[in-house]
Amino acid sequence: MDYVRQTEAFSDFRWRRLAMGTAAAATLVALAPSSAEAAIPNLDPHSAPSAVRPGSAGALGPLADIAVRPGSAGALGPLADIAVQRILLGDKVAEAKFGTDQPIDDPAREQQELDAVAAMASSEGIDPDASVRFFQAQIEANKVVQRGLYALWTKHPELRPSERPDLATEVRPELDQITTEIIQRLKATQDVRGDTARCRSLLLDAKPSAELRSRLDALHRKALTVALRSVCTSD
């Protein structure tokens, strides 16, 4: 799927999630800080759209329920965008796993994904080690989202998702599509990524631009920081 079609499809998914009125957001605004909110730093409920579905991250702040739009700043913008898309899918992963015996940490599955990334990177002629490091960061970023949402839903059962997506048939195919796109964007940015001042400058443009366009809340901004941590490193 090309970038525009993938973004449009993701936008459709995100907008379908906007189903609830202001009640859930108002509930969070009224609550005092707790262990659930502590998992999400710099929470600012007043800065977010209030019409969000219970259980979505949109009840928490400037929300990830707004789809990523193309046109990121700078050479690393498209890479930051695809990292955001994968982070936002972390909501669906959390919805699929929460309340089941499926753990957040799944070392066997993660190793399969990393082995596949290494093979794909080699076939595309890009550094497999750097690609694996980047993808490891994507996995950890996804866990940040899952743990944050688990904390919220555990503390506030009324905000738990009302639907459970199928992890195998619905969520993982979307993740696999994004993995393919990640490899292409790693290839496109291989000349600018690395432990250089130029890379860090480009990342300073790309990261906040992606955050603003996609209106990420504090939880998802934290996850994006994790997702992009290896971009300008050499090991």
Tab-separated table of C-alpha atoms in Angstrom:
chain	number	residue	atom	x	y	z
A	1	MET	CA	0.000	0.000	0.000
A	2	ASP	CA	1.561	3.400	-0.945
A	3	TYR	CA	1.986	6.156	1.668
A	4	VAL	CA	-1.120	8.176	0.796
A	5	ARG	CA	-3.427	5.138	0.665
A	6	GLN	CA	-1.970	3.807	3.906
A	7	THR	CA	-2.488	7.181	5.598
A	8	GLU	CA	-6.066	7.442	4.319
A	9	ALA	CA	-6.848	3.943	5.582
A	10	PHE	CA	-5.361	4.763	8.948
A	11	SER	CA	-7.356	7.994	9.040
A	12	ASP	CA	-10.566	6.046	8.457
A	13	PHE	CA	-9.694	3.771	11.391
A	14	ARG	CA	-8.963	6.697	13.709
A	15	TRP	CA	-12.089	8.653	12.848
A	16	ARG	CA	-14.272	5.586	13.415
A	17	ARG	CA	-13.031	5.641	17.003
A	18	LEU	CA	-14.605	9.066	17.719
A	19	ALA	CA	-17.916	7.845	19.104
A	20	MET	CA	-18.388	9.189	22.617
A	21	GLY	CA	-19.525	12.575	23.931
A	22	THR	CA	-17.763	14.599	26.581
A	23	ALA	CA	-18.548	12.445	29.604
A	24	ALA	CA	-15.396	10.314	29.705
A	25	ALA	CA	-13.052	13.242	29.166
A	26	ALA	CA	-14.874	15.253	31.812
A	27	THR	CA	-14.433	12.360	34.206
A	28	LEU	CA	-10.666	12.450	33.775
A	29	VAL	CA	-10.505	16.227	34.098
A	30	ALA	CA	-12.291	16.001	37.449
A	31	LEU	CA	-10.079	13.270	38.858
A	32	ALA	CA	-7.120	13.989	41.107
A	33	PRO	CA	-3.716	12.644	39.991
A	34	SER	CA	-3.443	8.915	40.569
A	35	SER	CA	-1.209	6.010	39.682
A	36	ALA	CA	-2.882	5.702	36.285
A	37	GLU	CA	-2.354	9.355	35.426
A	38	ALA	CA	1.202	9.135	36.779
A	39	ALA	CA	1.993	6.797	33.905
A	40	ILE	CA	1.239	9.673	31.539
A	41	PRO	CA	3.431	12.724	32.291
A	42	ASN	CA	2.375	16.353	31.760
A	43	LEU	CA	-1.270	15.426	31.353
A	44	ASP	CA	-3.373	18.348	30.105
A	45	PRO	CA	-6.964	17.189	29.630
A	46	HIS	CA	-8.151	20.706	28.750
A	47	SER	CA	-6.070	20.829	25.577
A	48	ALA	CA	-7.760	17.839	23.931
A	49	PRO	CA	-10.896	17.381	21.871
A	50	SER	CA	-13.550	16.126	24.275
A	51	ALA	CA	-15.505	13.857	21.924
A	52	VAL	CA	-13.670	10.594	22.369
A	53	ARG	CA	-14.705	6.989	22.838
A	54	PRO	CA	-14.279	5.458	26.297
A	55	GLY	CA	-11.057	3.530	26.556
A	56	SER	CA	-9.318	5.259	23.682
A	57	ALA	CA	-6.187	7.253	24.369
A	58	GLY	CA	-8.202	10.258	23.255
A	59	ALA	CA	-9.674	10.556	26.716
A	60	LEU	CA	-6.236	11.526	27.998
A	61	GLY	CA	-5.112	14.666	26.208
A	62	PRO	CA	-4.291	16.062	22.743
A	63	LEU	CA	-5.186	12.827	21.206
A	64	ALA	CA	-3.833	10.205	19.025
A	65	ASP	CA	-7.329	9.663	17.686
A	66	ILE	CA	-6.506	12.218	14.997
A	67	ALA	CA	-4.863	10.494	12.032
A	68	VAL	CA	-1.328	11.216	10.912
A	69	ARG	CA	-1.283	13.410	7.854
A	70	PRO	CA	1.491	13.353	5.236
A	71	GLY	CA	3.954	16.200	4.764
A	72	SER	CA	6.367	16.006	7.691
A	73	ALA	CA	9.185	18.508	8.091
A	74	GLY	CA	12.640	17.611	6.858
A	75	ALA	CA	14.387	14.512	5.638
A	76	LEU	CA	13.489	12.495	8.737
A	77	GLY	CA	9.838	13.552	8.710
A	78	PRO	CA	8.502	10.484	6.871
A	79	LEU	CA	10.372	8.200	9.281
A	80	ALA	CA	8.866	10.029	12.261
A	81	ASP	CA	5.429	9.749	10.647
A	82	ILE	CA	5.611	5.989	10.255
A	83	ALA	CA	6.808	5.678	13.856
A	84	VAL	CA	3.705	7.628	14.912
A	85	GLN	CA	1.452	5.315	12.906
A	86	ARG	CA	2.905	2.268	14.626
A	87	ILE	CA	2.576	3.920	18.039
A	88	LEU	CA	-1.081	4.681	17.393
A	89	LEU	CA	-1.673	1.040	16.548
A	90	GLY	CA	-0.459	0.337	20.064
A	91	ASP	CA	-3.950	1.390	21.185
A	92	LYS	CA	-5.459	-1.495	19.218
A	93	VAL	CA	-2.831	-3.904	20.530
A	94	ALA	CA	-3.735	-2.870	24.072
A	95	GLU	CA	-7.449	-3.258	23.351
A	96	ALA	CA	-6.841	-6.728	21.939
A	97	LYS	CA	-4.724	-7.930	24.885
A	98	PHE	CA	-6.242	-6.198	27.905
A	99	GLY	CA	-8.071	-8.612	30.176
A	100	THR	CA	-6.672	-11.676	28.402
A	101	ASP	CA	-3.752	-13.994	29.114
A	102	GLN	CA	-1.719	-12.426	26.284
A	103	PRO	CA	1.242	-10.624	27.880
A	104	ILE	CA	2.604	-7.231	26.907
A	105	ASP	CA	6.091	-8.738	26.701
A	106	ASP	CA	6.286	-11.534	24.139
A	107	PRO	CA	9.989	-12.329	23.598
A	108	ALA	CA	9.392	-15.138	21.109
A	109	ARG	CA	7.129	-13.025	18.900
A	110	GLU	CA	9.482	-10.049	19.199
A	111	GLN	CA	12.467	-12.124	18.085
A	112	GLN	CA	10.527	-13.358	15.065
A	113	GLU	CA	9.794	-9.754	14.126
A	114	LEU	CA	13.416	-8.697	14.571
A	115	ASP	CA	14.676	-11.634	12.499
A	116	ALA	CA	12.244	-10.675	9.739
A	117	VAL	CA	13.389	-7.047	9.882
A	118	ALA	CA	17.046	-8.090	9.602
A	119	ALA	CA	16.262	-10.226	6.552
A	120	MET	CA	14.211	-7.470	4.900
A	121	ALA	CA	16.934	-4.903	5.560
A	122	SER	CA	19.606	-7.131	4.048
A	123	SER	CA	17.492	-7.704	0.954
A	124	GLU	CA	17.100	-3.929	0.570
A	125	GLY	CA	20.825	-3.322	0.958
A	126	ILE	CA	20.636	-1.414	4.238
A	127	ASP	CA	22.375	-2.058	7.544
A	128	PRO	CA	20.480	-4.883	9.270
A	129	ASP	CA	21.916	-4.037	12.699
A	130	ALA	CA	20.754	-0.417	12.529
A	131	SER	CA	17.376	-1.565	11.228
A	132	VAL	CA	16.977	-4.023	14.089
A	133	ARG	CA	17.932	-1.330	16.623
A	134	PHE	CA	15.309	1.001	15.180
A	135	PHE	CA	12.671	-1.708	15.222
A	136	GLN	CA	13.532	-2.718	18.783
A	137	ALA	CA	12.748	0.871	19.714
A	138	GLN	CA	9.378	0.592	17.946
A	139	ILE	CA	8.528	-2.492	19.990
A	140	GLU	CA	9.459	-0.736	23.236
A	141	ALA	CA	7.438	2.334	22.234
A	142	ASN	CA	4.407	0.135	21.653
A	143	LYS	CA	4.826	-1.293	25.154
A	144	VAL	CA	4.871	2.231	26.599
A	145	VAL	CA	1.426	2.781	25.089
A	146	GLN	CA	0.110	-0.584	26.262
A	147	ARG	CA	1.302	-0.084	29.839
A	148	GLY	CA	-0.089	3.434	29.993
A	149	LEU	CA	-3.505	2.333	28.773
A	150	TYR	CA	-3.522	-0.712	31.049
A	151	ALA	CA	-2.873	1.595	34.011
A	152	LEU	CA	-5.728	3.868	32.988
A	153	TRP	CA	-8.222	1.078	32.360
A	154	THR	CA	-7.291	-0.683	35.591
A	155	LYS	CA	-7.825	2.481	37.608
A	156	HIS	CA	-10.962	3.559	35.702
A	157	PRO	CA	-12.933	0.530	34.460
A	158	GLU	CA	-15.580	2.805	32.949
A	159	LEU	CA	-13.015	3.877	30.347
A	160	ARG	CA	-12.183	0.366	29.190
A	161	PRO	CA	-12.758	-0.317	25.474
A	162	SER	CA	-16.139	-1.758	24.593
A	163	GLU	CA	-14.785	-3.733	21.624
A	164	ARG	CA	-11.842	-6.104	21.327
A	165	PRO	CA	-10.074	-6.190	17.945
A	166	ASP	CA	-8.666	-9.533	16.862
A	167	LEU	CA	-4.910	-9.444	17.344
A	168	ALA	CA	-4.083	-12.124	14.780
A	169	THR	CA	-6.450	-11.234	11.943
A	170	GLU	CA	-6.875	-7.481	12.362
A	171	VAL	CA	-4.028	-5.872	14.262
A	172	ARG	CA	-0.943	-7.832	13.215
A	173	PRO	CA	-1.608	-7.504	9.465
A	174	GLU	CA	-1.641	-3.722	9.964
A	175	LEU	CA	1.600	-3.931	11.930
A	176	ASP	CA	3.149	-6.050	9.170
A	177	GLN	CA	2.230	-3.442	6.556
A	178	ILE	CA	3.867	-0.748	8.651
A	179	THR	CA	6.993	-2.907	9.072
A	180	THR	CA	7.390	-3.018	5.300
A	181	GLU	CA	6.991	0.747	5.122
A	182	ILE	CA	9.501	1.241	7.942
A	183	ILE	CA	12.133	-0.654	5.946
A	184	GLN	CA	11.539	1.589	2.933
A	185	ARG	CA	11.858	4.725	5.045
A	186	LEU	CA	14.999	3.445	6.710
A	187	LYS	CA	16.418	2.896	3.236
A	188	ALA	CA	15.413	6.395	2.139
A	189	THR	CA	17.092	7.960	5.177
A	190	GLN	CA	20.230	5.827	5.458
A	191	ASP	CA	22.445	8.729	4.343
A	192	VAL	CA	21.161	11.117	7.024
A	193	ARG	CA	20.761	8.777	9.998
A	194	GLY	CA	23.663	8.342	12.388
A	195	ASP	CA	25.614	9.928	15.212
A	196	THR	CA	25.969	13.345	13.584
A	197	ALA	CA	24.947	16.917	14.335
A	198	ARG	CA	23.020	16.993	11.065
A	199	CYS	CA	20.913	13.981	12.055
A	200	ARG	CA	20.131	15.468	15.446
A	201	SER	CA	19.124	18.752	13.841
A	202	LEU	CA	16.827	16.976	11.383
A	203	LEU	CA	15.288	14.953	14.191
A	204	LEU	CA	14.632	18.136	16.175
A	205	ASP	CA	12.523	19.281	13.216
A	206	ALA	CA	10.819	15.968	12.478
A	207	LYS	CA	9.734	14.848	15.948
A	208	PRO	CA	7.771	17.915	17.130
A	209	SER	CA	6.304	18.332	13.665
A	210	ALA	CA	4.932	14.779	13.754
A	211	GLU	CA	3.637	15.287	17.301
A	212	LEU	CA	1.778	18.459	16.394
A	213	ARG	CA	0.249	17.200	13.173
A	214	SER	CA	-0.990	13.999	14.775
A	215	ARG	CA	-1.975	15.768	18.024
A	216	LEU	CA	-0.323	13.195	20.244
A	217	ASP	CA	-1.138	13.164	23.936
A	218	ALA	CA	1.553	12.920	26.622
A	219	LEU	CA	1.545	9.118	26.628
A	220	HIS	CA	2.039	8.875	22.879
A	221	ARG	CA	4.647	11.661	22.850
A	222	LYS	CA	6.590	9.674	25.431
A	223	ALA	CA	6.299	6.611	23.197
A	224	LEU	CA	7.523	8.584	20.170
A	225	THR	CA	10.611	9.664	22.103
A	226	VAL	CA	11.366	5.990	22.711
A	227	ALA	CA	10.618	5.076	19.087
A	228	LEU	CA	13.088	7.620	17.678
A	229	ARG	CA	15.878	7.219	20.213
A	230	SER	CA	18.123	5.147	17.915
A	231	VAL	CA	17.807	7.340	14.810
A	232	CYS	CA	20.862	9.472	15.526
A	233	THR	CA	23.025	6.893	17.279
A	234	SER	CA	25.623	4.517	15.910
A	235	ASP	CA	25.071	1.649	18.345
